[in-house]
Tab-separated table of C-alpha atoms in Angstrom:
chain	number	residue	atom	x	y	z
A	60	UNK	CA	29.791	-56.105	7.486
A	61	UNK	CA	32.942	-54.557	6.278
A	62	UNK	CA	31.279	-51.801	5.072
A	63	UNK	CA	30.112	-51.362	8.892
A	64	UNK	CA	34.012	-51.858	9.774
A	65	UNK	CA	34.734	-49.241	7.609
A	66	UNK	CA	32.607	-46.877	8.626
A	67	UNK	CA	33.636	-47.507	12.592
A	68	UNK	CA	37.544	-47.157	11.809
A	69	UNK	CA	36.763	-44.032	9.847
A	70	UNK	CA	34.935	-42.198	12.826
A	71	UNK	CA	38.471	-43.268	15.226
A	72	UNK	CA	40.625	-41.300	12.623
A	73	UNK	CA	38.214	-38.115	11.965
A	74	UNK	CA	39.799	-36.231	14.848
A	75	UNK	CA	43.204	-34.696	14.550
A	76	UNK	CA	44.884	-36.396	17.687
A	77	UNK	CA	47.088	-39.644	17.091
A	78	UNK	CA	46.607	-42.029	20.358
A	79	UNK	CA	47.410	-45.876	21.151
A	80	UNK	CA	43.802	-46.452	19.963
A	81	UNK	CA	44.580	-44.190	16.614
A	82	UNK	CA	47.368	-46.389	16.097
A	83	UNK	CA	45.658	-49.699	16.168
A	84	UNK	CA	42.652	-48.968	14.324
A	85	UNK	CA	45.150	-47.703	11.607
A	86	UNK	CA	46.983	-50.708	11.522
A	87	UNK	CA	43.632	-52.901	11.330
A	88	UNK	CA	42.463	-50.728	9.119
A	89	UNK	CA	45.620	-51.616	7.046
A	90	UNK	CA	45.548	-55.268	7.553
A	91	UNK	CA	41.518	-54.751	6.524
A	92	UNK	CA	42.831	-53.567	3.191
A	93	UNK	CA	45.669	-56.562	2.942
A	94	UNK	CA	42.931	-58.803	2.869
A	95	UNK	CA	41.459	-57.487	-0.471
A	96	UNK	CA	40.998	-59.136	-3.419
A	97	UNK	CA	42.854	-56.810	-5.456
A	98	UNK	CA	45.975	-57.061	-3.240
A	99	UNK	CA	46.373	-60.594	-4.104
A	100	UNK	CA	48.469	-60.609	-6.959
A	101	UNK	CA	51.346	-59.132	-5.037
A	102	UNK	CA	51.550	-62.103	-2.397
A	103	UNK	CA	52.657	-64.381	-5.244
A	104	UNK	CA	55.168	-61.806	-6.186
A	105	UNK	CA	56.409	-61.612	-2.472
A	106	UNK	CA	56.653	-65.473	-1.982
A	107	UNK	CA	58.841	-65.180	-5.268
A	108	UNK	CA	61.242	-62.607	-4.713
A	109	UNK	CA	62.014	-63.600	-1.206
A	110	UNK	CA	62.288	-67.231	-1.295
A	111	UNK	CA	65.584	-66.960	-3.037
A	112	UNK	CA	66.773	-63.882	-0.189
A	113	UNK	CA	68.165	-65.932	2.661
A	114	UNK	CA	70.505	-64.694	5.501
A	115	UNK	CA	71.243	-65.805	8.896
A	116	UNK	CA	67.892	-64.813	9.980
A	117	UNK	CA	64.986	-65.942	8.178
A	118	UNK	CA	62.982	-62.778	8.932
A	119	UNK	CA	65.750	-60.438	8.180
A	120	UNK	CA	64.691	-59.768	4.326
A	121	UNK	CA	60.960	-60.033	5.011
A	122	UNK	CA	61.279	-57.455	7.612
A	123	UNK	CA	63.412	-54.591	5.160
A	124	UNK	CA	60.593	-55.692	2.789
A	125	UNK	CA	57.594	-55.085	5.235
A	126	UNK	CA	59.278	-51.434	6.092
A	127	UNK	CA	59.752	-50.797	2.212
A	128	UNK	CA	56.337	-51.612	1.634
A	129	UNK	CA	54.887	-49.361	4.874
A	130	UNK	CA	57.485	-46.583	3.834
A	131	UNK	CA	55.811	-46.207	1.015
A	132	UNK	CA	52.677	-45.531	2.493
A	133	UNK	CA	54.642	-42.507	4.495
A	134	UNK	CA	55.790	-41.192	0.820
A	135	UNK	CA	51.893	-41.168	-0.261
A	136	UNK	CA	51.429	-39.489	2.717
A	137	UNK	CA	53.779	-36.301	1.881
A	138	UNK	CA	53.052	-36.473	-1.900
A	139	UNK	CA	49.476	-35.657	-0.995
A	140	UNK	CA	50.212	-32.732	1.159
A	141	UNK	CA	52.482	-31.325	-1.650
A	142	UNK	CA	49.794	-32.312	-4.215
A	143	UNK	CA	46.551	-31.703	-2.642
A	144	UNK	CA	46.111	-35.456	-3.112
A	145	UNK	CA	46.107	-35.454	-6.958
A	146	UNK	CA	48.304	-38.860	-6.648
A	147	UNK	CA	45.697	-40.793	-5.756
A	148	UNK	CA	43.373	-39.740	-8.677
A	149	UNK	CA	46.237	-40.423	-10.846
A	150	UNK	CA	46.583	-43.886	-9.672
A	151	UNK	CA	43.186	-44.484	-10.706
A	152	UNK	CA	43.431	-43.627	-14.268
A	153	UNK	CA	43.504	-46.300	-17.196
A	154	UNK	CA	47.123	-45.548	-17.954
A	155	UNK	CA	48.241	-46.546	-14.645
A	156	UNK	CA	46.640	-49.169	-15.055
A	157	UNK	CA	47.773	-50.350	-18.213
A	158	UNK	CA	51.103	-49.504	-16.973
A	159	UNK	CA	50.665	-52.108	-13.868
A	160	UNK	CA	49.719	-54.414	-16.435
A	161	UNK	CA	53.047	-54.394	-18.329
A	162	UNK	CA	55.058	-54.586	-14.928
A	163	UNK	CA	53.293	-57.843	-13.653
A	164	UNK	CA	53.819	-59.239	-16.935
A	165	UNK	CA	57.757	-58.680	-17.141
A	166	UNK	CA	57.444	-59.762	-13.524
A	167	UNK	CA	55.887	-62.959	-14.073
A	168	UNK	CA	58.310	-63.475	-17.146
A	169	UNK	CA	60.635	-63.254	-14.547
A	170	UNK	CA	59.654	-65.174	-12.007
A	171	UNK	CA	59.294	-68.084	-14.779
A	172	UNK	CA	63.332	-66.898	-15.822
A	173	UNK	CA	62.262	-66.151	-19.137
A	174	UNK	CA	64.040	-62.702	-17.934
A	175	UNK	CA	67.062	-61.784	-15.786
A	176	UNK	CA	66.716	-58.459	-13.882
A	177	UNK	CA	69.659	-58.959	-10.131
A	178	UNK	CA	67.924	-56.093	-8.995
A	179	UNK	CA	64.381	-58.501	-9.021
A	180	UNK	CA	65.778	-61.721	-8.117
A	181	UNK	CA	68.875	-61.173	-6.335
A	182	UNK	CA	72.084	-64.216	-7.244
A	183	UNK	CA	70.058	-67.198	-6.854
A	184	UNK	CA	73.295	-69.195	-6.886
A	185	UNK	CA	74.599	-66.813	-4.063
A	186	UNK	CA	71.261	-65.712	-1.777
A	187	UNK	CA	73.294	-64.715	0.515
A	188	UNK	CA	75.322	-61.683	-1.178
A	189	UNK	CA	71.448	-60.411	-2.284
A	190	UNK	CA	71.662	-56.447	-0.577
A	191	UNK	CA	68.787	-55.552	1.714
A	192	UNK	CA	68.840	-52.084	-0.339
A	193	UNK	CA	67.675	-54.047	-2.800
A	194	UNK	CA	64.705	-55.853	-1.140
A	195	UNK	CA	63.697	-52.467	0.575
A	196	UNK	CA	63.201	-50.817	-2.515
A	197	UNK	CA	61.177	-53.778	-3.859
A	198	UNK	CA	59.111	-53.736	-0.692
A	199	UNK	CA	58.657	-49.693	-1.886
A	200	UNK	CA	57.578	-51.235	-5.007
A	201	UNK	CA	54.857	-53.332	-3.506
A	202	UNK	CA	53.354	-50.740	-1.522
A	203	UNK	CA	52.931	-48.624	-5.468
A	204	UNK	CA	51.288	-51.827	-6.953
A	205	UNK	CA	49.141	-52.229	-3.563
A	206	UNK	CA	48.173	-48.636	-3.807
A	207	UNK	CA	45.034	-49.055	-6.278
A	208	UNK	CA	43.528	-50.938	-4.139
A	209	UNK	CA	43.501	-47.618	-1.342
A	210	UNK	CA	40.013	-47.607	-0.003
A	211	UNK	CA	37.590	-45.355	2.387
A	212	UNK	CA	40.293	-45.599	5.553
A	213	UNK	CA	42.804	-44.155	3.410
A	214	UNK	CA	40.629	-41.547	2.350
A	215	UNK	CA	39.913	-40.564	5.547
A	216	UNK	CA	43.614	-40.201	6.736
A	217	UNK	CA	44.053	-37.837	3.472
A	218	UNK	CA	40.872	-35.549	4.156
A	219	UNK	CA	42.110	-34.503	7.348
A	220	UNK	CA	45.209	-33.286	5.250
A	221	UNK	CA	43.290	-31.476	2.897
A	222	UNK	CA	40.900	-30.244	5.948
A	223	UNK	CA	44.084	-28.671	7.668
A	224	UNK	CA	45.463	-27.212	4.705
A	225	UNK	CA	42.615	-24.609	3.565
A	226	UNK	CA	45.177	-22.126	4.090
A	227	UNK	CA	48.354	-23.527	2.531
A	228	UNK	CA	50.765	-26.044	2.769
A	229	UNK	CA	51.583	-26.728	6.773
A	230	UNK	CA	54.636	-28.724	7.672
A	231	UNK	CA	53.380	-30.398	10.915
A	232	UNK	CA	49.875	-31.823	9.384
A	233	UNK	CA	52.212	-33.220	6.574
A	234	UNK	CA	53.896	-34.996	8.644
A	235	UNK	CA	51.409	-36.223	11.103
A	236	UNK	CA	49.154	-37.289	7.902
A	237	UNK	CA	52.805	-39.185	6.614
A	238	UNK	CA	53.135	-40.697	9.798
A	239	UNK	CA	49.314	-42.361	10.184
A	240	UNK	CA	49.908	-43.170	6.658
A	241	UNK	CA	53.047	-45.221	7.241
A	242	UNK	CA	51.359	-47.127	10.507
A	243	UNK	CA	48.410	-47.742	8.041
A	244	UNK	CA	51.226	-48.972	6.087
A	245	UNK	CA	52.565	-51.788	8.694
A	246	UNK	CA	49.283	-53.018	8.997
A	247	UNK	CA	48.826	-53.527	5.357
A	248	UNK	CA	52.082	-55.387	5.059
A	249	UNK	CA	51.388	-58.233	7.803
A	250	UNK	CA	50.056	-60.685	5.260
A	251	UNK	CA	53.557	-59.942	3.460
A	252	UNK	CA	55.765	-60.278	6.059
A	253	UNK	CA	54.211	-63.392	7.717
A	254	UNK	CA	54.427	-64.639	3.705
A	255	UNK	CA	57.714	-64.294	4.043
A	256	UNK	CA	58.942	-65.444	7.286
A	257	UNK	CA	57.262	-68.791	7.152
A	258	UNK	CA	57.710	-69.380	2.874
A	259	UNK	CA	60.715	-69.890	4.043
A	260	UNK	CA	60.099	-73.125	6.140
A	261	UNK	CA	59.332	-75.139	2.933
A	262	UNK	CA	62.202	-77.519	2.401
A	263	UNK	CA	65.112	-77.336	0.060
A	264	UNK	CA	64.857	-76.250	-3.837
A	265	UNK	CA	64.647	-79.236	-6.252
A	266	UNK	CA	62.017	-79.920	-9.032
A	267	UNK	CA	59.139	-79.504	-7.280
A	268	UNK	CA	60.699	-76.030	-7.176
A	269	UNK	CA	60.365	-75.584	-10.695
A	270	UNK	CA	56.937	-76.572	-10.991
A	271	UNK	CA	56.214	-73.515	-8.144
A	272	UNK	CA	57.713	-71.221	-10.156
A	273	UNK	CA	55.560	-71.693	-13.250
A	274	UNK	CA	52.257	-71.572	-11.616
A	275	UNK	CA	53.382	-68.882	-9.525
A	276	UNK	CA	54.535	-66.952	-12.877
A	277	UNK	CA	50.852	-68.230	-14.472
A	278	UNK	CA	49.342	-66.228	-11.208
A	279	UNK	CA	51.173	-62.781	-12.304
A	280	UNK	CA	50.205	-63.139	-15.614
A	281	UNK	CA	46.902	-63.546	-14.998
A	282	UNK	CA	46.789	-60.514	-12.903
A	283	UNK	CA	48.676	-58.618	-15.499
A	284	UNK	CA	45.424	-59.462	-17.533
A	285	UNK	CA	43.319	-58.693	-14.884
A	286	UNK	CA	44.434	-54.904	-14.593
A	287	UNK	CA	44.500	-54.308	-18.355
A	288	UNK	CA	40.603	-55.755	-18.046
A	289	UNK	CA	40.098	-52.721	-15.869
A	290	UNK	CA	42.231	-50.351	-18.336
A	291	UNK	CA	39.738	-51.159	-21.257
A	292	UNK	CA	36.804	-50.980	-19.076
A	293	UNK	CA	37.548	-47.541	-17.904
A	294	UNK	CA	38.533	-46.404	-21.408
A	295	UNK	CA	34.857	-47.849	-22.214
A	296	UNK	CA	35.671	-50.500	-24.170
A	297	UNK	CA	34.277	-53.860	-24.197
A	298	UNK	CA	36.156	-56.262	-21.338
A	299	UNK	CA	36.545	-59.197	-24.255
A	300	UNK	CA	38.726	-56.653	-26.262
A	301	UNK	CA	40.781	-57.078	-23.752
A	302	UNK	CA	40.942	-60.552	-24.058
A	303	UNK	CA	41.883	-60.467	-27.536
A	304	UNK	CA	44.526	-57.697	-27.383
A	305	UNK	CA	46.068	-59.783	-24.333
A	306	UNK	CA	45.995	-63.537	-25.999
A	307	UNK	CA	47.423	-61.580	-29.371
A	308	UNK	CA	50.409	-59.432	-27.437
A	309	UNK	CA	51.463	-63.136	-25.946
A	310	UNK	CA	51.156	-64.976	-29.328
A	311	UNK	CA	53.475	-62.811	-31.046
A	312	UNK	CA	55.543	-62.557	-28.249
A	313	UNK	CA	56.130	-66.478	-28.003
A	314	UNK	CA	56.296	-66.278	-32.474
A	315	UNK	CA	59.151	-63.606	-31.435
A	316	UNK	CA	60.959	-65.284	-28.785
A	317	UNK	CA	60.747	-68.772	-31.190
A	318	UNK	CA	62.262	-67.501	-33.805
A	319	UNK	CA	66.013	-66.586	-31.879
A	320	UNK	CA	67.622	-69.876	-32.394
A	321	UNK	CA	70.267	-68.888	-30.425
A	322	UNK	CA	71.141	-67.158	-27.365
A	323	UNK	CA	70.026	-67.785	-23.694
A	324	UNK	CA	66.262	-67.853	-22.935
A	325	UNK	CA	66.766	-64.521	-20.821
A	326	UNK	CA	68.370	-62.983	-24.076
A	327	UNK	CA	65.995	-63.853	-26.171
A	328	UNK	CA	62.948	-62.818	-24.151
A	329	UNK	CA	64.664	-59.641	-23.613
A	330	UNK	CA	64.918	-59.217	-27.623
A	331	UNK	CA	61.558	-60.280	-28.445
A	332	UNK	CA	60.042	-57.759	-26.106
A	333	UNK	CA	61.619	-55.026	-27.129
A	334	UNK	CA	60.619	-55.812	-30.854
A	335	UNK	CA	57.277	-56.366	-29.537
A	336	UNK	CA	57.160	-52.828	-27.551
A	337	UNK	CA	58.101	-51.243	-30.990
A	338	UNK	CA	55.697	-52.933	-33.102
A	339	UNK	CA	53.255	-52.429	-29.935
A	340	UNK	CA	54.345	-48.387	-30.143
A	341	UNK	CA	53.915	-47.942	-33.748
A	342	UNK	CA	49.994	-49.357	-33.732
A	343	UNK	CA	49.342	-47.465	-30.802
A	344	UNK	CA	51.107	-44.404	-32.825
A	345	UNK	CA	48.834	-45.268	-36.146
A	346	UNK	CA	45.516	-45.409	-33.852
A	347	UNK	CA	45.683	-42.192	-32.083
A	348	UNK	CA	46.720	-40.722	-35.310
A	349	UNK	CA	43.789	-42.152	-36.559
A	350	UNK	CA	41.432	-41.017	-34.044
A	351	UNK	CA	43.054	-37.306	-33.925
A	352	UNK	CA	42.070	-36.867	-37.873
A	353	UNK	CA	38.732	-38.289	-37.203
A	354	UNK	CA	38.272	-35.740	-34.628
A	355	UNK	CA	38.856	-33.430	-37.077
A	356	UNK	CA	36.619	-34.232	-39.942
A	357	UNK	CA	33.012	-32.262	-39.661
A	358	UNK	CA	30.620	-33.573	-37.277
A	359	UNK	CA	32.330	-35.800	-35.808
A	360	UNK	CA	32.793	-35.181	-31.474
A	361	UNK	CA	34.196	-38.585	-29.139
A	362	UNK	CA	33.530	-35.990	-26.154
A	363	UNK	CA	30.762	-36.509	-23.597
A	364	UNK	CA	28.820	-33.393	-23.546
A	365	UNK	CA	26.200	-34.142	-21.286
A	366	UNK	CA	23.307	-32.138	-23.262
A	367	UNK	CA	21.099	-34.464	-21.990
A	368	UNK	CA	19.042	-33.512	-18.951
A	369	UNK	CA	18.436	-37.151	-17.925
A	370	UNK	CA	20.630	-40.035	-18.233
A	371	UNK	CA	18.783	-43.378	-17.860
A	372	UNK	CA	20.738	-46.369	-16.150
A	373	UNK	CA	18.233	-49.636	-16.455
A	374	UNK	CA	15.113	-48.115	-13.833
A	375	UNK	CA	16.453	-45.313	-12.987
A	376	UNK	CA	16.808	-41.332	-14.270
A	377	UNK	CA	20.004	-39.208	-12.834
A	378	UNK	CA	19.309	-35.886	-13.910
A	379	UNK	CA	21.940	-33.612	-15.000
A	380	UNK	CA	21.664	-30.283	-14.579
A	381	UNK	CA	21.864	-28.349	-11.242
A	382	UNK	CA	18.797	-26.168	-11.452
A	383	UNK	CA	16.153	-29.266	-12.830
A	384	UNK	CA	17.931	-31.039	-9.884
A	385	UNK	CA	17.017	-27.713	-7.006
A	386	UNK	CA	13.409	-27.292	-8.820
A	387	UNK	CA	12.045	-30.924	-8.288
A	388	UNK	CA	13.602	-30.796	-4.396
A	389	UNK	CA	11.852	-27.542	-3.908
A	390	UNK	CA	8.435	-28.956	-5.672
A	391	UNK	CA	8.445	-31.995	-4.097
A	392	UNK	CA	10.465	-31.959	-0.752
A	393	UNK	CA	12.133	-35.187	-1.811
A	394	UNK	CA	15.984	-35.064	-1.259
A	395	UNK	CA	18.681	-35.252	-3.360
A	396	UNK	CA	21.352	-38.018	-4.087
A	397	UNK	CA	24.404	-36.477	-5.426
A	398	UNK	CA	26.720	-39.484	-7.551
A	399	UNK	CA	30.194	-37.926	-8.232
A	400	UNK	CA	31.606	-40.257	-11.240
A	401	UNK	CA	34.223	-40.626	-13.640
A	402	UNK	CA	35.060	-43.043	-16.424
A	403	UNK	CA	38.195	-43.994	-14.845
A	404	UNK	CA	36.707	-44.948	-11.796
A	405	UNK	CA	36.996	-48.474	-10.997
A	406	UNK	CA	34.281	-48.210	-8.037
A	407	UNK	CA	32.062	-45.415	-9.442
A	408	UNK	CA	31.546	-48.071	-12.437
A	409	UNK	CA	30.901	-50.886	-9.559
A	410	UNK	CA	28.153	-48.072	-7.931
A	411	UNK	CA	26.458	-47.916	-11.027
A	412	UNK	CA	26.384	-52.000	-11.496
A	413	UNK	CA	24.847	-51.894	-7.792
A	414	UNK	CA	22.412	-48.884	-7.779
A	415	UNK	CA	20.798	-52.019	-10.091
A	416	UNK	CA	21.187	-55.336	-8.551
A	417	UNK	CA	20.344	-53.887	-4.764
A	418	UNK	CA	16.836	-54.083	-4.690
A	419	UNK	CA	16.245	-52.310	-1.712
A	420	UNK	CA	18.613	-49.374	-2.742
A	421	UNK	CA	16.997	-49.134	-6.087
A	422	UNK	CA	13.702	-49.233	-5.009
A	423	UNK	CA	14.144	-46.313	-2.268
A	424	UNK	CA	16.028	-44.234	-4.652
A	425	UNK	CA	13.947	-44.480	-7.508
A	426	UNK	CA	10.925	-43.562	-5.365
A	427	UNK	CA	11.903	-41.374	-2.607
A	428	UNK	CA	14.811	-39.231	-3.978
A	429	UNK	CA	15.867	-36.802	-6.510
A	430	UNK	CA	18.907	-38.380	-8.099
A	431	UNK	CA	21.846	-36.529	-9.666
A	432	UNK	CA	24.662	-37.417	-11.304
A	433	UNK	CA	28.116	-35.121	-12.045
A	434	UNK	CA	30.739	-36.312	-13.621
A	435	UNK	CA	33.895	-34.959	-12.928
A	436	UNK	CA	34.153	-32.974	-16.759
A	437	UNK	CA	31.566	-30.909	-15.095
A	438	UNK	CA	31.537	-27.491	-14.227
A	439	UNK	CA	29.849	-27.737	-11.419
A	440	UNK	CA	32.544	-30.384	-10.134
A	441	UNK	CA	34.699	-27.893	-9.333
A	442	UNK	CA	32.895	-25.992	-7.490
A	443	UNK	CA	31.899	-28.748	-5.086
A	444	UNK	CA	35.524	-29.989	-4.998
A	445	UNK	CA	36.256	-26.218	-3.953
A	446	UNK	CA	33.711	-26.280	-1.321
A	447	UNK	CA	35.697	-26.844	2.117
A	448	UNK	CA	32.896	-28.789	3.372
A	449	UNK	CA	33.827	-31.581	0.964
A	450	UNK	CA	37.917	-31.999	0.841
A	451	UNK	CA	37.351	-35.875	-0.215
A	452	UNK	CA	36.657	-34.194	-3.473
A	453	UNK	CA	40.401	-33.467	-4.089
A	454	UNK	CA	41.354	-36.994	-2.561
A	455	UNK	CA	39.483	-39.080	-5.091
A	456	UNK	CA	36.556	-40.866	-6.385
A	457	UNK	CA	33.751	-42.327	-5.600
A	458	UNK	CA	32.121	-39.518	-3.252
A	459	UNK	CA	28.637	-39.497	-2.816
A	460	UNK	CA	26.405	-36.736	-1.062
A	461	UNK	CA	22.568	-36.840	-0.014
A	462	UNK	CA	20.863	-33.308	0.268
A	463	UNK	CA	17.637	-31.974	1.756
A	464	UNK	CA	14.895	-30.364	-0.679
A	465	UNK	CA	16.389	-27.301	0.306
A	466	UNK	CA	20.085	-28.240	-0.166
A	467	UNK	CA	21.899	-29.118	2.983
A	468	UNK	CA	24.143	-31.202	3.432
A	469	UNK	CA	22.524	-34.260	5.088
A	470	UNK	CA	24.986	-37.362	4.732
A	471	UNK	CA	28.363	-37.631	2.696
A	472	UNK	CA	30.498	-41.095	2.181
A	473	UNK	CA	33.069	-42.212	-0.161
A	474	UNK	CA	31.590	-45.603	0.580
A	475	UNK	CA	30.223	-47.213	-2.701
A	476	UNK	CA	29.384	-50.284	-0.268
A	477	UNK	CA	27.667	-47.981	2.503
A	478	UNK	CA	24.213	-48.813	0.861
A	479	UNK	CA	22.868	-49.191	4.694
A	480	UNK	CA	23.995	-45.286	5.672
A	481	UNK	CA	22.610	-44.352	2.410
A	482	UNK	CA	19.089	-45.551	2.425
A	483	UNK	CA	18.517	-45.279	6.619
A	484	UNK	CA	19.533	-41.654	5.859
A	485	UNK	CA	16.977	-41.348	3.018
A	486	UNK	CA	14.678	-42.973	4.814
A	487	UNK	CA	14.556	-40.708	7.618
A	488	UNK	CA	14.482	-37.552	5.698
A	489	UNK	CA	10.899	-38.569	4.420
């Protein structure tokens, strides 16, 4: 069903005009992505930050936040014009993630006042004196940490970007691809601004208060976990490493903080984590000097090289290079299913989990198609993402492409959840 959604508010956007109708099925298409799981996180962090950022108006701060947070969206817009839309695969890599790890957790320290940052939480004592500059630039902030989460209607704004541009940077599409981005952008931030506007009915701060604050911080660290999970996972590691680095990083933090007898807690915490980002450094430093001097001892290679014609995933064999791929189509007038992955794709991994557990997709896949997989190391990856007929190659990842026996283009989706298009489009082909 919200595949289907998808897929509907995509085909409103695919034209280069911007009407009433343009703008609504942006804005649902935002509040569609509001909704998602992996957007959560941030509506703890919203209900913290503003509840101490009263004025006269109870919507005054929400409302600077809910602009921050759809201005963003306008500065995603522009950096993908002047980047061909780079920033989005960078957003997706295991750093990033790692690095939105370490944010929630200083957050949720904060929330719990383990940590003291006026620019986060504003004079608590004071509310009142707390500068909307302030809460519009953490409202910018929540629109980076929501970005992650950017799914096939973002996409589609950004294509038409990268369709317009095949012959340079243009001002005016810039702009117009800014501007859809930023009413994408309002629609996202409804859930925010509505958590705002009516936190603020609950009734005056006293213990219960307190008792708030610590499951709220509990909620951020626990998505601070939950995007380090996906850092390790990418990386290739097993998720319960994770687990282990996590529950040891917050041991020796506490052993850290403990051991400052005196001080306030905020000056303590502050310490400790700064010890523990050096001892953190110097490991990491030791590792990947580690790892650089195994690379260089004979025989030993950590890169993928692919030599392998087939991979095997469970039932299934993705070939792997372009001419076995052309041959079989050719001999067999089955079509082809083109898989466009990388290892720091969150959703290309989720693809790979489903191309398994859908029984229906497996079955007509495995039976009725030629199935390829490139990985974006490849060669060949750059000449598809250099094709003009596929500009969601330069947006991001997942992409996926199905292909007749003679190699036309036949059906193209970055969609890991369109499993309907995929296999009615198979389907008819044979």
């Amino acid at each position: 069903m919200v595949s289907e959604i998808q897929t509907f508010i995509e085909s409103q956007l695919s034209s280069g005009s911007f009407s009433v109708y343009s703008f609504f099925f942006l804005a649902l298409g935002g509040l569609l992505a509001g909704l998602l799981p992996c957007v959560y996180p941030l509506y703890p962090i919203t209900a913290g930050i503003l509840k101490s950022r009263v004025s006269k108006h109870k919507w005054s701060h929400p409302f600077v936040y809910y602009l921050g947070l759809a201005f963003m969206y306008a500065v995603f817009g522009l950096v993908a014009g002047l980047s061909g839309g780079a920033f989005n695969s960078f957003l997706r890599y295991p750093e990033t993630q790692v690095f939105l790890s370490i944010l929630l957790f200083v957050l949720g320290l904060s929330v719990a006042e383990f940590l003291y940052f006026p620019f986060f939480a504003g004079d608590l004592r004071n509310s009142a004196n707390v500068s909307y500059a302030n809460t519009f630039f953490l409202g910018l902030g929540a629109g980076l940490l929501s970005s992650p989460c950017v799914g096939p209607v973002v996409v589609s704004i950004l294509v038409q970007l990268i369709a317009y541009q095949t012959e340079g940077i243009s001002l005016f599409p810039i702009l117009f691809t800014s501007l859809k981005m930023f009413v994408f952008g309002l629609g996202l931030g409804i859930p925010f601004l509505l958590i705002g506007v009516f936190g603020f009915a609950l009734p005056k701060s006293g213990k219960w208060m307190k008792a708030v604050q610590w499951i709220l911080a509990l909620m951020i660290l626990y998505f601070s976990f939950t995007y380090l999970e996906k850092a390790f996972v990418l990386w290739g590691f097993d998720s319960a490493l994770s687990i282990k680095v996590f529950f040891t990083w917050t041991l020796t933090l506490v052993f850290l903080y403990l051991q400052k007898k005196e001080g306030l807690p905020h000056e303590k915490m502050k310490l400790a984590l700064l010890q523990m980002g050096a001892f953190t450094s110097l490991i990491i430093l030791i590792l990947l000097l580690q790892s650089a001097l195994w690379k260089l001892e004979p025989g030993s290679s950590h890169l993928r090289t692919n030599l392998e014609p087939i991979e095997f995933h469970g039932n299934l064999e993705w070939h792997r290079a372009d001419s076995e791929v052309y041959r079989i189509a050719k001999e067999t007038g089955k079509p082809i299913f083109i898989d466009f992955y990388a290892d720091w794709c969150t959703n290309c991994k989720e693809f790979q989990k489903l191309t398994l557990t859908h029984k229906e997709w497996n079955q007509t896949f495995k039976n009725k198609a030629i199935l390829w997989k490139v990985y974006d190391t490849d060669p060949i990856f750059e000449e598809f993402a250099n094709n003009p007929n596929y500009p969601e190659l330069k947006i991001g990842l997942p992409f996926f492409l199905i292909l007749d026996s003679e190699g036309k283009m036949i059906y193209k989706s970055n969609d890991y959840l369109d499993t309907k298009g995929m296999i009615e489009t198979i389907r008819k082909l044979r």
